[in-house]
Amino acid sequence: MDRRLIVFFASNALLLLLCILVNNRISAWSISFMLPGLFIVLPALYMRFFPALACALLTGFWMDAAYPALPFGSFAFLFTLITLSFYPLRTRFRPENNFHPTMIALVLNGLLLLVLGITLASGQWASTAYWQRFFTDALLAQGVLLTIAPWFFNLQRSSLVLFGLKIDPEDMPLR
């Protein structure tokens, strides 16, 4: 078993907890944000296929439990689907720096928010209030992601170093 799975899952759980706490505080202003794009980037870039897939599934089920308004298994399915489609492309990116992981997380976050927004919009397609709220929350989420992504990725890498785990990505070609 790849012990990095535990580090990545624990850091994902910590970030989800922090997001829930911040959302609880800013709910008085009727805004919220979600950062699902951050959770699957470094595990997919650093680990082999099956541990990365296991991390995506565990994190997805953890998020499904945290957001009961969505059908259970939504995040687990989406994270698995993204990991399956992203994994073959991972050799094109440089995981050692924060630029590529941050840009990947930004794109994945926007995609996931769009899928969730369309899924939850059943019966509200013509409601401008729904779409205004959706785009406000999506823009807030993208801004928060750009702000904390370098910190989060450095936290994950530092945790790997702290626990004496391998920090080099697996199965990557020599550069």
Short mmCIF file of the C-alpha atoms (twelve columns), coordinates in Angstrom:
data_MODEL
# 
_entry.id   MODEL 
# 
loop_
_atom_site.group_PDB 
_atom_site.id 
_atom_site.type_symbol 
_atom_site.label_atom_id 
_atom_site.label_alt_id 
_atom_site.label_comp_id 
_atom_site.label_asym_id 
_atom_site.label_seq_id 
_atom_site.Cartn_x 
_atom_site.Cartn_y 
_atom_site.Cartn_z 
_atom_site.pdbx_PDB_model_num 
ATOM 1   C CA . MET A 1   0.000   0.000  0.000   1 
ATOM 2   C CA . ASP A 2   1.217   3.468  -0.853  1 
ATOM 3   C CA . ARG A 3   1.315   5.381  2.443   1 
ATOM 4   C CA . ARG A 4   1.092   8.660  0.554   1 
ATOM 5   C CA . LEU A 5   -2.589  7.839  0.087   1 
ATOM 6   C CA . ILE A 6   -3.117  8.490  3.807   1 
ATOM 7   C CA . VAL A 7   -1.299  11.845 3.645   1 
ATOM 8   C CA . PHE A 8   -3.239  13.010 0.590   1 
ATOM 9   C CA . PHE A 9   -6.576  11.878 2.015   1 
ATOM 10  C CA . ALA A 10  -5.874  13.509 5.405   1 
ATOM 11  C CA . SER A 11  -4.928  16.807 3.766   1 
ATOM 12  C CA . ASN A 12  -8.073  16.639 1.618   1 
ATOM 13  C CA . ALA A 13  -10.176 16.025 4.734   1 
ATOM 14  C CA . LEU A 14  -8.506  18.991 6.451   1 
ATOM 15  C CA . LEU A 15  -9.188  21.304 3.505   1 
ATOM 16  C CA . LEU A 16  -12.801 20.149 3.303   1 
ATOM 17  C CA . LEU A 17  -13.238 20.848 7.014   1 
ATOM 18  C CA . LEU A 18  -11.738 24.335 6.614   1 
ATOM 19  C CA . CYS A 19  -14.007 25.054 3.625   1 
ATOM 20  C CA . ILE A 20  -17.072 23.972 5.587   1 
ATOM 21  C CA . LEU A 21  -16.068 26.178 8.522   1 
ATOM 22  C CA . VAL A 22  -15.492 29.226 6.301   1 
ATOM 23  C CA . ASN A 23  -18.752 28.591 4.424   1 
ATOM 24  C CA . ASN A 24  -20.543 28.469 7.757   1 
ATOM 25  C CA . ARG A 25  -19.168 31.897 8.662   1 
ATOM 26  C CA . ILE A 26  -19.932 33.554 5.307   1 
ATOM 27  C CA . SER A 27  -23.398 32.034 4.928   1 
ATOM 28  C CA . ALA A 28  -24.902 35.186 6.440   1 
ATOM 29  C CA . TRP A 29  -24.069 36.959 3.166   1 
ATOM 30  C CA . SER A 30  -25.719 34.185 1.093   1 
ATOM 31  C CA . ILE A 31  -22.505 33.115 -0.587  1 
ATOM 32  C CA . SER A 32  -20.522 29.905 -0.460  1 
ATOM 33  C CA . PHE A 33  -17.744 28.151 -2.321  1 
ATOM 34  C CA . MET A 34  -16.577 24.633 -3.099  1 
ATOM 35  C CA . LEU A 35  -13.072 23.546 -4.073  1 
ATOM 36  C CA . PRO A 36  -13.429 19.999 -5.407  1 
ATOM 37  C CA . GLY A 37  -10.793 20.588 -8.075  1 
ATOM 38  C CA . LEU A 38  -8.015  20.801 -5.486  1 
ATOM 39  C CA . PHE A 39  -8.627  17.356 -4.045  1 
ATOM 40  C CA . ILE A 40  -7.588  15.148 -6.945  1 
ATOM 41  C CA . VAL A 41  -4.700  16.946 -8.619  1 
ATOM 42  C CA . LEU A 42  -1.612  15.957 -6.623  1 
ATOM 43  C CA . PRO A 43  -2.702  12.370 -5.916  1 
ATOM 44  C CA . ALA A 44  -3.162  11.842 -9.655  1 
ATOM 45  C CA . LEU A 45  0.179   13.485 -10.414 1 
ATOM 46  C CA . TYR A 46  2.246   11.802 -7.691  1 
ATOM 47  C CA . MET A 47  0.880   8.286  -7.210  1 
ATOM 48  C CA . ARG A 48  0.420   5.211  -9.326  1 
ATOM 49  C CA . PHE A 49  -2.981  4.551  -10.865 1 
ATOM 50  C CA . PHE A 50  -4.712  2.410  -8.223  1 
ATOM 51  C CA . PRO A 51  -3.645  4.431  -5.149  1 
ATOM 52  C CA . ALA A 52  -4.644  7.633  -6.979  1 
ATOM 53  C CA . LEU A 53  -8.006  6.086  -7.828  1 
ATOM 54  C CA . ALA A 54  -8.464  4.943  -4.212  1 
ATOM 55  C CA . CYS A 55  -7.697  8.460  -2.977  1 
ATOM 56  C CA . ALA A 56  -10.215 9.916  -5.443  1 
ATOM 57  C CA . LEU A 57  -12.893 7.457  -4.289  1 
ATOM 58  C CA . LEU A 58  -12.261 8.007  -0.578  1 
ATOM 59  C CA . THR A 59  -12.212 11.777 -0.970  1 
ATOM 60  C CA . GLY A 60  -15.329 11.624 -3.139  1 
ATOM 61  C CA . PHE A 61  -17.238 9.631  -0.536  1 
ATOM 62  C CA . TRP A 62  -15.989 12.018 2.165   1 
ATOM 63  C CA . MET A 63  -17.346 14.965 0.182   1 
ATOM 64  C CA . ASP A 64  -20.597 13.124 -0.494  1 
ATOM 65  C CA . ALA A 65  -21.057 12.749 3.253   1 
ATOM 66  C CA . ALA A 66  -20.294 16.449 3.792   1 
ATOM 67  C CA . TYR A 67  -22.775 17.689 1.170   1 
ATOM 68  C CA . PRO A 68  -26.049 15.803 1.731   1 
ATOM 69  C CA . ALA A 69  -28.006 17.989 -0.723  1 
ATOM 70  C CA . LEU A 70  -26.416 16.073 -3.594  1 
ATOM 71  C CA . PRO A 71  -27.196 12.446 -4.377  1 
ATOM 72  C CA . PHE A 72  -24.775 10.215 -2.489  1 
ATOM 73  C CA . GLY A 73  -21.974 9.056  -4.753  1 
ATOM 74  C CA . SER A 74  -21.946 12.144 -6.963  1 
ATOM 75  C CA . PHE A 75  -18.473 13.290 -5.965  1 
ATOM 76  C CA . ALA A 76  -17.122 9.740  -5.834  1 
ATOM 77  C CA . PHE A 77  -18.333 9.151  -9.387  1 
ATOM 78  C CA . LEU A 78  -17.055 12.502 -10.688 1 
ATOM 79  C CA . PHE A 79  -13.658 12.163 -8.987  1 
ATOM 80  C CA . THR A 80  -13.268 8.637  -10.337 1 
ATOM 81  C CA . LEU A 81  -14.222 9.753  -13.825 1 
ATOM 82  C CA . ILE A 82  -11.776 12.670 -13.717 1 
ATOM 83  C CA . THR A 83  -8.962  10.490 -12.374 1 
ATOM 84  C CA . LEU A 84  -9.587  7.909  -15.106 1 
ATOM 85  C CA . SER A 85  -9.494  10.532 -17.841 1 
ATOM 86  C CA . PHE A 86  -6.689  12.681 -16.366 1 
ATOM 87  C CA . TYR A 87  -4.246  9.933  -15.423 1 
ATOM 88  C CA . PRO A 88  -2.981  9.181  -18.970 1 
ATOM 89  C CA . LEU A 89  -2.285  12.912 -19.500 1 
ATOM 90  C CA . ARG A 90  -0.324  13.439 -16.310 1 
ATOM 91  C CA . THR A 91  3.099   13.017 -17.923 1 
ATOM 92  C CA . ARG A 92  2.579   16.324 -19.726 1 
ATOM 93  C CA . PHE A 93  2.615   18.355 -16.500 1 
ATOM 94  C CA . ARG A 94  5.282   19.309 -13.980 1 
ATOM 95  C CA . PRO A 95  4.037   18.429 -10.502 1 
ATOM 96  C CA . GLU A 96  7.115   19.790 -8.695  1 
ATOM 97  C CA . ASN A 97  6.051   23.423 -9.161  1 
ATOM 98  C CA . ASN A 98  2.722   24.966 -8.265  1 
ATOM 99  C CA . PHE A 99  1.859   26.477 -11.647 1 
ATOM 100 C CA . HIS A 100 0.667   23.353 -13.472 1 
ATOM 101 C CA . PRO A 101 -1.202  21.826 -10.512 1 
ATOM 102 C CA . THR A 102 -2.907  25.168 -9.838  1 
ATOM 103 C CA . MET A 103 -4.015  25.565 -13.452 1 
ATOM 104 C CA . ILE A 104 -5.237  21.958 -13.562 1 
ATOM 105 C CA . ALA A 105 -7.150  22.482 -10.305 1 
ATOM 106 C CA . LEU A 106 -8.681  25.699 -11.670 1 
ATOM 107 C CA . VAL A 107 -9.956  23.965 -14.804 1 
ATOM 108 C CA . LEU A 108 -11.200 20.903 -12.895 1 
ATOM 109 C CA . ASN A 109 -12.906 23.065 -10.289 1 
ATOM 110 C CA . GLY A 110 -14.724 25.071 -12.946 1 
ATOM 111 C CA . LEU A 111 -15.770 21.895 -14.732 1 
ATOM 112 C CA . LEU A 112 -17.000 20.220 -11.541 1 
ATOM 113 C CA . LEU A 113 -18.901 23.315 -10.443 1 
ATOM 114 C CA . LEU A 114 -20.551 23.557 -13.851 1 
ATOM 115 C CA . VAL A 115 -21.606 19.894 -13.761 1 
ATOM 116 C CA . LEU A 116 -22.958 20.244 -10.227 1 
ATOM 117 C CA . GLY A 117 -24.704 23.529 -11.059 1 
ATOM 118 C CA . ILE A 118 -26.444 22.018 -14.065 1 
ATOM 119 C CA . THR A 119 -27.363 18.909 -12.076 1 
ATOM 120 C CA . LEU A 120 -28.877 20.926 -9.250  1 
ATOM 121 C CA . ALA A 121 -30.715 23.324 -11.573 1 
ATOM 122 C CA . SER A 122 -33.540 20.924 -12.329 1 
ATOM 123 C CA . GLY A 123 -36.712 22.988 -12.370 1 
ATOM 124 C CA . GLN A 124 -34.787 26.275 -12.121 1 
ATOM 125 C CA . TRP A 125 -33.471 26.623 -15.656 1 
ATOM 126 C CA . ALA A 126 -35.324 29.895 -16.219 1 
ATOM 127 C CA . SER A 127 -34.595 31.351 -12.788 1 
ATOM 128 C CA . THR A 128 -32.170 34.237 -13.079 1 
ATOM 129 C CA . ALA A 129 -31.730 34.266 -9.293  1 
ATOM 130 C CA . TYR A 130 -30.393 30.701 -9.377  1 
ATOM 131 C CA . TRP A 131 -27.903 31.414 -12.142 1 
ATOM 132 C CA . GLN A 132 -26.823 34.688 -10.555 1 
ATOM 133 C CA . ARG A 133 -26.133 32.858 -7.290  1 
ATOM 134 C CA . PHE A 134 -24.387 30.026 -9.162  1 
ATOM 135 C CA . PHE A 135 -22.027 32.322 -11.060 1 
ATOM 136 C CA . THR A 136 -21.311 34.427 -7.958  1 
ATOM 137 C CA . ASP A 137 -20.404 31.315 -5.973  1 
ATOM 138 C CA . ALA A 138 -18.378 29.902 -8.892  1 
ATOM 139 C CA . LEU A 139 -16.360 33.112 -9.269  1 
ATOM 140 C CA . LEU A 140 -15.769 33.207 -5.522  1 
ATOM 141 C CA . ALA A 141 -14.657 29.564 -5.593  1 
ATOM 142 C CA . GLN A 142 -12.221 30.184 -8.442  1 
ATOM 143 C CA . GLY A 143 -10.751 33.208 -6.647  1 
ATOM 144 C CA . VAL A 144 -10.370 31.288 -3.387  1 
ATOM 145 C CA . LEU A 145 -8.797  28.394 -5.288  1 
ATOM 146 C CA . LEU A 146 -6.211  30.657 -6.892  1 
ATOM 147 C CA . THR A 147 -5.426  32.095 -3.486  1 
ATOM 148 C CA . ILE A 148 -5.013  28.889 -1.478  1 
ATOM 149 C CA . ALA A 149 -3.888  26.342 -4.098  1 
ATOM 150 C CA . PRO A 150 -0.143  27.052 -3.671  1 
ATOM 151 C CA . TRP A 151 -0.499  26.779 0.098   1 
ATOM 152 C CA . PHE A 152 -2.455  23.531 -0.145  1 
ATOM 153 C CA . PHE A 153 -0.073  21.892 -2.607  1 
ATOM 154 C CA . ASN A 154 2.922   22.935 -0.488  1 
ATOM 155 C CA . LEU A 155 1.142   21.540 2.578   1 
ATOM 156 C CA . GLN A 156 0.712   18.200 0.829   1 
ATOM 157 C CA . ARG A 157 4.343   18.091 -0.301  1 
ATOM 158 C CA . SER A 158 5.601   19.185 3.130   1 
ATOM 159 C CA . SER A 159 3.486   16.485 4.778   1 
ATOM 160 C CA . LEU A 160 5.100   13.888 2.540   1 
ATOM 161 C CA . VAL A 161 8.537   15.116 3.583   1 
ATOM 162 C CA . LEU A 162 7.527   15.300 7.259   1 
ATOM 163 C CA . PHE A 163 6.447   11.660 7.301   1 
ATOM 164 C CA . GLY A 164 9.507   10.541 5.340   1 
ATOM 165 C CA . LEU A 165 7.559   9.452  2.285   1 
ATOM 166 C CA . LYS A 166 8.717   9.553  -1.304  1 
ATOM 167 C CA . ILE A 167 8.151   12.985 -2.811  1 
ATOM 168 C CA . ASP A 168 9.047   12.073 -6.392  1 
ATOM 169 C CA . PRO A 169 6.125   11.302 -8.699  1 
ATOM 170 C CA . GLU A 170 5.701   7.650  -9.678  1 
ATOM 171 C CA . ASP A 171 5.845   6.387  -13.268 1 
ATOM 172 C CA . MET A 172 6.928   9.722  -14.695 1 
ATOM 173 C CA . PRO A 173 9.399   9.836  -17.589 1 
ATOM 174 C CA . LEU A 174 12.859  11.205 -16.950 1 
ATOM 175 C CA . ARG A 175 13.167  14.912 -17.595 1 
# 
